Coordinates of C-alpha atoms in Angstrom, one line a residue:
Chain A
M35 CA -1.1 8.3 7.4
I36 CA -3.1 5.1 4.9
T37 CA -1.9 2.7 7.0
R38 CA -4.8 2.7 9.1
E39 CA -6.0 1.1 12.3
P40 CA -8.6 -2.4 12.4
E41 CA -11.9 -1.2 13.0
F42 CA -14.6 -3.0 14.9
Y43 CA -18.5 -2.0 15.3
T44 CA -20.4 -3.5 17.9
P45 CA -23.6 -5.2 16.3
A46 CA -26.6 -3.1 15.5
L47 CA -29.7 -3.0 17.5
N48 CA -32.1 -3.4 14.2
V49 CA -32.6 -2.1 11.0
R50 CA -32.7 1.4 10.9
G51 CA -29.2 0.9 13.0
Q52 CA -28.2 -1.4 10.4
F53 CA -28.6 1.6 7.8
G54 CA -27.3 4.2 10.0
R55 CA -24.3 3.0 10.1
F56 CA -24.1 1.4 6.0
I57 CA -24.5 5.5 5.2
L58 CA -22.1 7.0 7.9
I59 CA -19.4 4.1 6.4
H60 CA -19.7 4.5 3.5
C61 CA -19.8 8.6 3.8
R62 CA -16.6 8.1 6.1
N63 CA -15.1 6.0 2.6
A64 CA -16.0 8.6 0.4
G65 CA -14.1 11.0 2.1
L66 CA -11.2 9.4 2.8
A67 CA -10.9 8.7 -1.2
L68 CA -11.2 12.6 -2.0
L69 CA -8.6 13.0 1.1
V70 CA -6.2 10.3 -1.8
L71 CA -7.9 12.7 -4.6
W72 CA -6.7 16.0 -3.2
E73 CA -3.3 15.0 -1.5
A74 CA -2.8 13.0 -5.2
L75 CA -4.2 16.5 -6.9
L76 CA -1.1 18.2 -5.0
D77 CA 1.4 15.6 -5.5
L78 CA 0.7 15.9 -9.6
R79 CA 3.3 19.0 -9.5
F80 CA 6.2 16.0 -9.0
A81 CA 5.0 14.5 -12.2
F82 CA 8.1 15.2 -14.2
D83 CA 10.6 15.9 -11.6
K84 CA 13.7 13.3 -12.1
R85 CA 12.5 10.5 -9.0
S86 CA 8.9 10.2 -10.1
R87 CA 8.9 10.4 -14.0
P88 CA 10.2 6.5 -14.5
M89 CA 7.0 5.8 -12.6
V90 CA 4.3 8.2 -14.7
L91 CA 6.3 6.7 -17.8
G92 CA 5.7 3.3 -16.7
Q93 CA 1.7 3.9 -15.8
L94 CA 1.7 5.2 -19.1
Y95 CA 2.7 2.2 -20.7
I96 CA 0.4 0.2 -18.8
T97 CA -3.0 2.0 -19.2
G98 CA -2.5 3.7 -22.4
I99 CA -0.3 0.6 -24.6
K100 CA -0.9 -2.5 -22.7
S101 CA -5.3 -1.3 -23.0
L102 CA -4.9 -0.8 -27.4
G103 CA -5.8 -4.0 -28.0
V104 CA -8.9 -4.5 -26.1
I105 CA -10.1 -1.0 -27.0
T106 CA -9.3 -1.7 -30.5
V107 CA -12.1 -4.0 -30.7
V108 CA -14.3 -2.8 -28.0
G109 CA -14.3 0.2 -30.3
L110 CA -14.5 -1.2 -34.0
F111 CA -17.1 -3.1 -32.6
T112 CA -19.5 -0.8 -31.4
G113 CA -19.5 1.4 -34.0
M114 CA -20.3 -1.6 -36.4
I115 CA -23.7 -2.0 -33.6
L116 CA -24.9 0.9 -33.8
A117 CA -24.4 1.4 -37.1
L118 CA -26.4 -1.8 -38.1
Q119 CA -29.1 -1.3 -35.0
T120 CA -29.7 2.3 -36.0
G121 CA -29.8 1.8 -39.9
L122 CA -31.9 -1.2 -40.1
E123 CA -34.6 1.2 -38.4
L124 CA -33.6 4.1 -40.6
R125 CA -33.8 1.9 -43.9
K126 CA -37.4 1.4 -42.7
F127 CA -37.6 5.3 -43.7
G128 CA -34.8 5.5 -46.6
Q129 CA -33.1 7.3 -43.5
E130 CA -30.0 5.6 -43.4
V131 CA -27.4 7.8 -44.7
N132 CA -27.9 9.5 -41.6
I133 CA -26.2 6.8 -40.0
G134 CA -22.9 8.5 -40.4
A135 CA -24.5 11.5 -37.5
A136 CA -26.3 8.4 -35.3
V137 CA -22.6 6.7 -35.0
M138 CA -20.5 9.5 -34.7
I139 CA -22.5 11.9 -32.1
T140 CA -23.1 8.3 -29.8
M141 CA -19.9 7.3 -29.3
L142 CA -19.0 11.2 -28.9
R143 CA -21.2 11.6 -25.9
E144 CA -21.9 8.6 -24.8
M145 CA -20.6 4.9 -25.9
G146 CA -17.3 5.9 -26.6
P147 CA -16.4 8.0 -23.4
F148 CA -18.2 5.0 -21.3
M149 CA -17.0 1.9 -23.3
T150 CA -13.5 3.4 -22.4
A151 CA -14.5 3.7 -19.2
M152 CA -16.0 0.9 -18.2
I153 CA -12.3 -1.1 -20.1
L154 CA -10.6 0.6 -18.2
S155 CA -11.7 0.2 -14.8
A156 CA -11.8 -3.6 -15.2
S157 CA -8.7 -3.8 -16.5
V158 CA -6.5 -1.2 -15.3
G159 CA -8.7 -0.1 -12.8
S160 CA -9.1 -3.1 -10.5
A161 CA -5.0 -4.2 -10.9
F162 CA -4.9 -0.8 -9.0
A163 CA -7.1 -2.0 -6.4
A164 CA -5.4 -5.7 -6.1
E165 CA -1.5 -4.0 -6.1
L166 CA -2.2 -1.5 -4.2
G167 CA -4.2 -3.9 -1.6
T168 CA -1.8 -7.1 -1.9
M169 CA 0.9 -4.5 -1.0
V170 CA -1.0 -3.0 2.3
V171 CA -1.4 -6.7 2.9
S172 CA 2.3 -8.0 2.8
E173 CA 3.7 -4.5 4.9
E174 CA 5.0 -2.9 2.2
I175 CA 2.5 0.7 2.7
A176 CA 3.1 0.4 5.8
A177 CA 7.2 0.3 4.8
L178 CA 7.0 3.5 3.1
E179 CA 5.0 4.8 5.7
V180 CA 7.6 4.0 8.4
M181 CA 10.6 5.3 5.9
S182 CA 8.5 8.3 5.4
I183 CA 7.8 8.5 1.5
S184 CA 4.2 9.6 1.1
P185 CA 2.6 6.5 -0.7
V186 CA -0.1 8.8 -2.4
R187 CA 3.1 10.5 -3.9
F188 CA 4.6 7.6 -4.6
L189 CA 2.2 5.0 -5.5
V190 CA -1.3 7.2 -6.6
M191 CA 0.5 10.6 -8.5
P192 CA 1.7 8.1 -11.0
R193 CA -1.2 6.5 -11.8
L194 CA -4.2 9.6 -11.6
A195 CA -1.6 11.3 -14.0
A196 CA -1.5 8.1 -16.6
M197 CA -5.3 8.1 -16.5
M198 CA -5.8 11.8 -16.4
V199 CA -3.6 11.4 -19.9
M200 CA -4.4 8.3 -21.3
T201 CA -8.5 7.7 -21.0
P202 CA -9.5 11.6 -23.4
L203 CA -6.7 9.7 -25.2
L204 CA -7.9 6.6 -25.7
T205 CA -11.7 7.9 -25.9
F206 CA -11.1 9.7 -28.8
Y207 CA -9.5 7.2 -30.0
A208 CA -12.4 4.4 -29.5
C209 CA -14.6 7.1 -30.9
M210 CA -12.7 7.0 -34.5
L211 CA -12.9 3.1 -34.7
G212 CA -16.3 3.6 -33.9
L213 CA -16.7 5.4 -36.5
V214 CA -14.3 3.3 -38.8
G215 CA -16.4 0.8 -38.3
G216 CA -19.6 1.8 -38.5
G217 CA -18.4 2.6 -41.8
I218 CA -17.7 -0.3 -42.5
V219 CA -21.2 -2.4 -41.9
G220 CA -23.3 1.2 -43.6
N221 CA -20.7 0.4 -46.9
T222 CA -20.9 -3.7 -46.1
Q223 CA -24.6 -4.0 -45.3
L224 CA -27.0 -1.0 -45.3
G225 CA -25.2 0.2 -49.1
V226 CA -24.0 3.8 -48.0
S227 CA -20.9 5.0 -48.9
F228 CA -18.0 5.9 -46.8
Q229 CA -18.3 9.4 -49.1
A230 CA -21.9 10.0 -47.9
Y231 CA -21.2 7.8 -44.4
F232 CA -18.3 10.1 -43.1
D233 CA -20.0 13.8 -44.7
N234 CA -23.8 13.0 -42.4
A235 CA -21.7 12.0 -39.8
T236 CA -19.2 15.5 -39.5
R237 CA -21.9 17.6 -41.3
W238 CA -24.3 17.4 -37.8
A239 CA -21.3 16.9 -35.4
E240 CA -20.3 19.6 -33.9
N241 CA -17.1 20.4 -31.5
K242 CA -18.9 20.6 -28.7
D243 CA -19.7 16.6 -28.9
L244 CA -16.3 16.1 -29.0
Y245 CA -14.9 18.1 -25.9
I246 CA -18.0 17.3 -23.9
G247 CA -16.9 13.1 -24.3
L248 CA -12.9 14.1 -24.0
F249 CA -13.8 15.9 -20.5
K250 CA -16.0 13.3 -19.3
A251 CA -13.0 11.1 -20.2
F252 CA -11.4 12.7 -18.3
I253 CA -13.5 13.2 -15.4
F254 CA -14.3 8.8 -15.3
G255 CA -10.4 8.2 -15.1
I256 CA -9.2 10.1 -12.1
M257 CA -12.6 8.5 -11.1
I258 CA -11.5 5.6 -11.8
T259 CA -8.3 6.0 -10.1
I260 CA -9.1 6.4 -7.0
I261 CA -11.6 4.6 -6.5
S262 CA -10.0 1.8 -7.2
C263 CA -6.8 3.6 -5.4
H264 CA -8.7 4.0 -2.2
Q265 CA -9.9 0.2 -2.0
G266 CA -6.9 -1.4 -2.3
F267 CA -5.8 1.0 0.0
S268 CA -8.7 -0.1 2.1
T269 CA -7.9 -3.7 1.8
T270 CA -8.0 -6.1 5.3
E271 CA -7.5 -9.9 5.9
G272 CA -5.1 -11.0 3.4
A273 CA -6.5 -12.5 -0.2
V274 CA -9.9 -12.5 0.8
G275 CA -10.1 -9.1 1.6
V276 CA -7.4 -8.2 -2.3
G277 CA -10.1 -9.7 -3.9
R278 CA -13.2 -7.8 -2.2
A279 CA -11.2 -5.5 -2.8
T280 CA -10.7 -5.8 -6.9
R281 CA -14.1 -6.4 -6.9
R282 CA -15.5 -3.4 -5.3
S283 CA -13.5 -1.5 -6.8
V284 CA -14.9 -2.8 -10.2
I285 CA -18.6 -2.2 -9.0
I286 CA -18.2 1.0 -7.4
S287 CA -16.5 2.0 -10.6
F288 CA -19.0 0.6 -12.8
L289 CA -22.1 3.0 -11.0
S290 CA -20.2 5.5 -10.3
L291 CA -19.4 6.0 -14.2
L292 CA -22.9 6.0 -15.2
I293 CA -24.0 8.2 -12.4
V294 CA -21.6 10.9 -13.1
G295 CA -22.4 10.5 -16.5
Y296 CA -25.6 11.6 -16.6
I297 CA -24.5 14.4 -14.2
I298 CA -22.4 15.7 -17.4
T299 CA -24.5 15.0 -19.9
R300 CA -27.3 16.5 -17.9
L301 CA -25.4 19.8 -16.8
F302 CA -24.3 20.3 -20.7
Y303 CA -27.1 19.1 -23.1
E304 CA -30.2 20.1 -21.7
Chain B
M74 CA 15.4 6.1 24.6
I75 CA 11.7 4.9 23.6
R76 CA 9.3 5.1 26.7
F77 CA 6.3 3.6 26.6
E78 CA 3.8 5.4 29.5
R79 CA 1.1 3.4 30.5
V80 CA -0.1 3.2 26.8
T81 CA -3.5 1.4 26.8
K82 CA -5.2 0.0 23.6
Y83 CA -8.4 -1.5 22.1
F84 CA -9.5 -3.3 19.6
G85 CA -12.9 -2.9 19.3
E86 CA -13.9 -4.2 22.7
K87 CA -10.8 -6.0 23.2
K88 CA -8.3 -4.2 25.3
V89 CA -4.5 -5.9 23.6
L90 CA -2.4 -3.2 25.7
D91 CA -3.3 -2.8 29.0
G92 CA -1.0 0.1 30.9
V93 CA 1.8 -0.9 29.3
D94 CA 5.2 1.2 30.8
F95 CA 8.3 0.1 29.6
R96 CA 12.1 2.1 28.5
V97 CA 14.4 1.2 26.4
T98 CA 17.4 2.7 26.7
P99 CA 20.0 3.7 24.0
G100 CA 22.1 1.0 22.7
E101 CA 20.8 -2.2 23.8
T102 CA 18.7 -4.7 22.8
F103 CA 14.8 -5.4 23.9
V104 CA 14.1 -8.1 23.4
I105 CA 9.8 -8.7 23.9
V106 CA 8.9 -12.2 23.7
G107 CA 4.7 -13.4 24.4
F108 CA 2.9 -16.1 23.4
S109 CA 1.0 -15.2 19.6
G110 CA -1.9 -12.6 20.4
A111 CA -0.1 -11.2 23.5
G112 CA 0.2 -7.7 22.1
K113 CA 4.2 -7.4 20.7
S114 CA 3.5 -6.5 17.0
V115 CA 0.6 -4.2 17.9
T116 CA 3.5 -2.7 21.0
L117 CA 6.0 -3.0 18.1
K118 CA 3.5 -0.6 15.9
H119 CA 3.3 1.8 19.0
M120 CA 6.8 2.5 18.7
I121 CA 6.4 4.2 14.8
R122 CA 3.2 5.0 14.8
L123 CA 1.3 3.0 12.7
L124 CA -1.5 2.5 15.7
T125 CA -2.5 5.6 18.1
P126 CA -2.6 4.4 21.5
D127 CA -6.2 4.9 23.0
Y128 CA -4.6 5.9 26.4
G129 CA -1.2 7.1 27.3
K130 CA 2.3 8.0 25.6
V131 CA 4.5 6.5 23.5
Y132 CA 8.6 8.6 23.7
V133 CA 10.6 8.4 21.2
G134 CA 14.1 10.8 23.1
D135 CA 12.1 13.3 23.8
A136 CA 9.0 13.9 21.3
V137 CA 5.9 12.4 21.9
I138 CA 5.3 10.3 19.1
S139 CA 1.7 9.2 20.1
R140 CA 0.8 13.2 19.0
A141 CA 3.0 13.7 16.4
S142 CA 1.9 14.9 13.2
G143 CA 3.0 15.5 9.9
R144 CA 6.2 16.8 9.4
E145 CA 7.2 16.3 13.3
L146 CA 6.4 12.5 12.6
Q147 CA 8.2 12.0 9.1
K148 CA 11.3 13.3 11.1
L149 CA 11.0 11.2 14.1
R150 CA 10.2 8.4 11.9
E151 CA 14.2 8.9 10.3
R152 CA 15.1 7.7 13.4
F153 CA 13.8 4.2 12.7
G154 CA 14.6 1.6 11.0
V155 CA 12.0 -1.4 10.6
L156 CA 12.8 -4.8 9.2
F157 CA 9.5 -6.2 8.3
Q158 CA 8.2 -10.0 9.5
G159 CA 7.7 -10.7 6.0
A160 CA 10.5 -8.2 4.4
A161 CA 7.8 -6.1 3.3
L162 CA 9.9 -6.0 -0.2
L163 CA 9.0 -3.8 -3.5
E164 CA 8.3 -6.6 -5.5
W165 CA 8.6 -4.9 -8.8
M166 CA 11.3 -3.2 -8.3
S167 CA 15.6 -5.0 -8.1
V168 CA 17.1 -5.5 -4.6
G169 CA 19.1 -2.4 -5.1
E170 CA 16.7 -0.4 -6.2
N171 CA 14.5 -1.7 -2.8
V172 CA 17.6 -0.8 -0.8
G173 CA 18.0 2.6 -1.9
L174 CA 14.9 3.7 -2.8
P175 CA 14.9 6.2 1.4
L176 CA 18.3 7.0 -0.5
K177 CA 16.7 8.1 -4.1
E178 CA 13.3 9.4 -2.1
K179 CA 14.3 12.1 0.8
T180 CA 17.8 12.5 -0.1
N181 CA 20.1 13.9 -3.1
M182 CA 22.6 11.6 -3.9
S183 CA 23.9 10.9 -6.9
A184 CA 22.8 7.9 -8.6
P185 CA 27.0 6.5 -8.6
E186 CA 26.5 7.7 -4.6
I187 CA 23.5 5.2 -4.3
R188 CA 25.0 2.8 -5.2
H189 CA 27.9 2.4 -3.1
R190 CA 25.6 3.4 -0.7
V191 CA 23.3 0.4 -1.5
N192 CA 25.9 -2.2 -2.5
E193 CA 27.8 -1.5 1.2
R194 CA 24.5 -1.7 3.3
L195 CA 24.1 -5.4 1.2
E196 CA 27.9 -6.3 1.9
Q197 CA 27.3 -5.6 5.6
V198 CA 24.5 -8.2 5.3
S199 CA 26.9 -10.6 3.8
L200 CA 25.0 -9.7 0.8
G201 CA 27.4 -8.5 -2.3
H202 CA 26.2 -10.3 -5.0
V203 CA 22.7 -10.1 -5.3
Y204 CA 22.0 -6.0 -6.0
D205 CA 20.4 -7.2 -9.7
L206 CA 18.3 -10.1 -7.8
F207 CA 13.7 -9.7 -7.6
P208 CA 13.0 -10.1 -4.6
S209 CA 10.9 -12.9 -5.6
E210 CA 14.3 -14.8 -7.0
L211 CA 15.5 -14.6 -2.9
S212 CA 15.3 -17.6 -0.2
G213 CA 13.8 -16.1 2.9
G214 CA 16.7 -15.2 5.2
M215 CA 17.6 -13.7 1.7
R216 CA 15.0 -11.5 1.6
K217 CA 15.2 -10.6 5.1
R218 CA 19.1 -9.2 4.9
V219 CA 17.9 -7.1 2.3
G220 CA 14.8 -6.1 4.0
L221 CA 17.6 -5.6 7.1
A222 CA 20.0 -3.2 4.5
R223 CA 16.9 -1.5 3.7
A224 CA 16.4 -0.8 7.5
L225 CA 19.6 0.8 8.5
V226 CA 20.6 2.4 5.1
M227 CA 19.0 5.9 6.1
N228 CA 21.8 5.1 9.5
P229 CA 19.2 4.8 11.6
D230 CA 19.7 4.9 15.5
I231 CA 16.8 2.8 16.4
I232 CA 16.1 -0.9 14.7
L233 CA 12.4 -2.5 14.7
Y234 CA 12.8 -5.9 14.0
D235 CA 9.0 -7.7 13.9
E236 CA 9.4 -11.5 14.1
P237 CA 13.1 -11.5 12.2
T238 CA 13.4 -15.2 12.2
S239 CA 9.8 -16.6 12.0
G240 CA 9.9 -19.0 9.0
L241 CA 13.0 -19.5 8.6
D242 CA 15.3 -22.6 9.7
P243 CA 16.8 -23.3 12.6
V244 CA 20.4 -22.4 11.1
T245 CA 19.7 -19.7 8.9
S246 CA 17.2 -18.3 12.4
R247 CA 20.9 -18.5 14.2
S248 CA 22.7 -16.4 11.8
I249 CA 20.0 -13.8 11.4
D250 CA 20.0 -13.0 15.8
Q251 CA 24.3 -12.8 14.8
L252 CA 23.4 -10.2 12.1
I253 CA 21.8 -7.9 15.0
D254 CA 24.2 -8.8 17.3
R255 CA 26.5 -7.0 14.8
M256 CA 24.8 -4.4 13.4
R257 CA 24.4 -3.3 17.5
K258 CA 28.0 -3.5 17.7
E259 CA 28.9 -2.1 15.0
L260 CA 27.0 0.4 14.2
K261 CA 25.8 1.4 18.4
V262 CA 22.4 1.2 17.5
T263 CA 19.4 0.9 19.9
S264 CA 17.4 -2.7 18.8
V265 CA 13.8 -3.7 19.3
V266 CA 13.0 -7.0 18.8
V267 CA 10.0 -8.6 18.8
T268 CA 10.1 -12.6 18.7
H269 CA 8.4 -15.6 20.2
D270 CA 11.5 -17.8 19.5
L271 CA 13.7 -17.8 22.8
F272 CA 16.7 -18.5 21.3
S273 CA 16.5 -15.7 19.6
A274 CA 15.8 -14.2 23.0
L275 CA 18.5 -14.8 24.9
A276 CA 21.4 -15.2 22.5
I277 CA 21.0 -11.2 21.2
G278 CA 18.5 -9.3 23.7
S279 CA 20.1 -6.8 26.6
R280 CA 16.9 -7.0 28.5
I281 CA 13.9 -9.0 27.7
A282 CA 10.3 -7.9 28.5
M283 CA 7.3 -10.7 28.6
I284 CA 4.5 -9.1 27.0
H285 CA 0.7 -11.5 28.3
D286 CA -3.0 -10.6 27.5
G287 CA -1.3 -7.0 26.5
R288 CA 0.3 -6.8 30.2
I289 CA 4.5 -6.9 30.7
L290 CA 4.9 -9.5 33.6
E291 CA 8.5 -9.0 33.4
I292 CA 11.3 -7.4 32.6
S293 CA 14.7 -8.6 32.7
T294 CA 18.2 -9.4 31.4
P295 CA 18.8 -12.8 30.1
A296 CA 20.1 -14.8 33.1
D297 CA 17.3 -13.1 34.5
F298 CA 14.2 -14.7 32.8
I299 CA 15.4 -17.7 33.1
R300 CA 15.6 -17.8 36.9
S301 CA 12.1 -16.1 36.4
Q302 CA 9.6 -17.9 39.4
N303 CA 6.5 -16.2 37.7
E304 CA 4.4 -19.3 36.2
I305 CA 3.5 -17.6 33.2
V306 CA 7.1 -17.4 31.8
K307 CA 8.0 -20.7 33.0
N308 CA 5.6 -22.2 31.2
F309 CA 6.4 -20.0 28.3
L310 CA 10.2 -21.2 29.1
D311 CA 9.2 -25.0 29.3
S312 CA 7.0 -24.9 26.2
Q313 CA 10.7 -24.0 24.5
Y314 CA 13.1 -26.3 26.6
I315 CA 14.5 -23.6 28.0
T316 CA 14.5 -25.1 31.6
K317 CA 14.6 -28.4 30.9
R318 CA 17.6 -29.3 29.0
G319 CA 19.7 -26.1 31.9
K320 CA 22.1 -25.1 29.0
W321 CA 21.1 -21.7 28.4
E322 CA 21.8 -21.4 32.3
E323 CA 25.1 -22.8 32.4
Q324 CA 25.9 -20.4 29.3
L325 CA 24.9 -17.7 30.6
N326 CA 26.3 -17.8 33.3
E327 CA 29.8 -18.0 32.8
A328 CA 29.0 -14.7 30.0
Q329 CA 27.9 -13.4 33.2
K330 CA 31.2 -14.5 35.0
N331 CA 33.0 -13.0 32.2

């Protein structure tokens, strides 16, 4: 049951009590979010049936196509900034030709997945939380439950499917644009030819960097969806609650992306 | 059909339902009235297990819905149609898609069959022309009618109405009352209505239950309800000028004679 009973707590007696309650509530919320994830993963088997297909396609369009503009700008300029910053330092040692490798590896390993996930969590994830939060407040989620339509299958699964597909694709797109942006800066400001830039980039970057970057993006997509949808479902207290759920979904997503990003890097690059 | 057995519910330390006992019989329109915050909507939510009692049981037929889970709960909920206070229509779907949603998700009916059934239900609530409109294009009264069409589309045997006339002007409110009454007569459904609008309650109710501070104060027919000697009930009637006008008593007496 997604519709939750109102929660009431007696005031904590002291700081230790408050801290204990804080831990308890957050562990319980994490557990509930994991349950939503589990149910949504099980429901993925319905992603291509005729009932769910329009919803999945709609979400693919919203998360993918509608995010292309901002991803284009961010990807391009991230690559340009990286190339400029590293190029200016490398120039001191006459190594500016190596900006290709620096940009490519940084984009594939970290900046591509991370920047894409940040944008998606701020634009798409916050929209998920606000949409579902509004639906909770206006009793639409309760109406779905009463009609025996699972809100997870009907609302979360299409969003999860779309984010699982689109986050790696958009990450790859951002990485390629970053590479192009770096090339433009290298060529126009650092005097590195495109030929030398791309040769250097492809010589040092490995397939592993690409696969792990895309894997990271895939995990980030799942995290953003579940955190945002769970925050949306937990909405209480009307419009103020929707605002609170949206803000929390972005903050929790950002922090989780940083922490999980570090853990994945540590696991694969030690 | 629906039975509450000593149902008690706490929100924190506040007791919102205090040993509530009543029974709704098949085919009747059971109206629950009371002041704001008395526990009316909480009672309604227990019937469909959106809330679970802390003590006591809620029966639907012979099954205990307050303890059901999984498929059993799903099956029990399929017996209900619910008209929520704000109609709870999905804003991104057209009226037709909203009303047809349970059919699309829960049955194997083809698209033309769904469209036919949806049109039938929309006609039933006198809204044959709104199939392609979106909820944002509808007035408050129309939204409630669409909500009712959606509640009826799976042919439930129990319909719950949560404040069906709240936020509507008196003329639209009376037309919703007539619609509720017509549904009961035409479809032979059992209805439970939660309202603080006594005009509605007296017009459509087979029996009226007054809830106050989480307790059922009185359950009686409309005729007996307006003659109640309970001070809180009298106060509630007075607050809506029911007893002062006396018109209702005459009308209900005549209805009883007929």
